[in-house]
XYZ file of C-alpha atoms in Angstrom:
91
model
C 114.077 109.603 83.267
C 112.105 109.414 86.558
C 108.696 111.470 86.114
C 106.635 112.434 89.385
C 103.093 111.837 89.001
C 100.128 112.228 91.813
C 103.646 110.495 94.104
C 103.827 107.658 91.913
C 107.458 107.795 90.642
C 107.789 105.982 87.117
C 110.697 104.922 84.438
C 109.694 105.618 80.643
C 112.178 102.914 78.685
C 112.034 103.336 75.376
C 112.274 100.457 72.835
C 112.959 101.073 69.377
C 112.560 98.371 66.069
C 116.372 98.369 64.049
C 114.956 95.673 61.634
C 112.364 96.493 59.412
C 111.839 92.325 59.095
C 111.350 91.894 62.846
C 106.952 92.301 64.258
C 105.564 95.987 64.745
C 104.423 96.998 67.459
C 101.844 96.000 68.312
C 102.727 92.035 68.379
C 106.122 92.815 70.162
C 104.505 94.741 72.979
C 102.448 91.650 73.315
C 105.418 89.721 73.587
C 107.782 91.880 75.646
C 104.760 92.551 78.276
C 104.793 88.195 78.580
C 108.346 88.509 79.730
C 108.875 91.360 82.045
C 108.026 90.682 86.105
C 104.264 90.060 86.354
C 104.390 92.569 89.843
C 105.161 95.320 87.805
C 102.994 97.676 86.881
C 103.679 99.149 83.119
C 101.765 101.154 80.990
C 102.879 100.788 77.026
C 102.543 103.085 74.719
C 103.095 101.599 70.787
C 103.527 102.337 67.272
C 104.915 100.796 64.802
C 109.087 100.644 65.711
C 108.770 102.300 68.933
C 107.380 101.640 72.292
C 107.253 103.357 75.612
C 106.927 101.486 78.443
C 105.799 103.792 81.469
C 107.233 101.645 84.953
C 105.727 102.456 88.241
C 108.671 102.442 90.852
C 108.039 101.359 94.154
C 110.693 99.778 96.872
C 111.148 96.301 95.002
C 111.050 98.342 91.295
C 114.360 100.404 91.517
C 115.771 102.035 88.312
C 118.472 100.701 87.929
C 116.883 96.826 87.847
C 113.876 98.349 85.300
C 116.608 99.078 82.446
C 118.550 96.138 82.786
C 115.431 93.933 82.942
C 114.125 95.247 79.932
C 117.380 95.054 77.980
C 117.841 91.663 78.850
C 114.068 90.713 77.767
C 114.735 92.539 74.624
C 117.486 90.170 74.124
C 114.960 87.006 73.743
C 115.015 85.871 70.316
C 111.363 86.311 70.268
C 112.066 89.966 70.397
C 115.194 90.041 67.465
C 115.116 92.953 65.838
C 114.530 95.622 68.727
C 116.458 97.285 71.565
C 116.518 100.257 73.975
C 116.556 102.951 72.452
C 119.974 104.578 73.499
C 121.656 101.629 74.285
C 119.978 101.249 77.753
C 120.244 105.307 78.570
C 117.477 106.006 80.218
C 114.402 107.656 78.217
């Protein structure tokens, strides 16, 4: 979903915990943040076995790139146990 805010166009992508043995949270954000382009500007939002990550688009941040990027982090084994929510549909 692409949100228009102030003319700052964002991605939410939502990642959700399947395995109740894999970190929370709060530790995986921590982790997922680490791997994700360091120009992009994101803005988490985290419980327990879900997290938002709010993505500022701009013209080297497309769509398109911000989903697969994040499914492909979330295939680190440092982040087993969690996935985008919807298979990589966007949130």
């Amino acid at each position: 979903m692409i949100v228009t805010d102030h003319a700052i166009r964002y991605v939410d992508v939502v990642a959700v915990r399947h395995d109740g043995t894999a970190p929370a949270g709060p530790t995986t954000v921590i982790r997922l943040l680490c791997l994700l382009p360091g120009h992009w500007s994101c803005a988490p939002e985290v419980s327990a076995d879900r997290i938002r990550l709010r993505i500022a688009l701009d013209e080297d941040v497309v769509r398109t790139a911000v989903h697969g990027t994040v499914a492909a982090v979330l295939a680190d084994a440092a982040l087993h146990g969690w996935s985008v929510a919807g298979g990589g549909a966007a949130a």
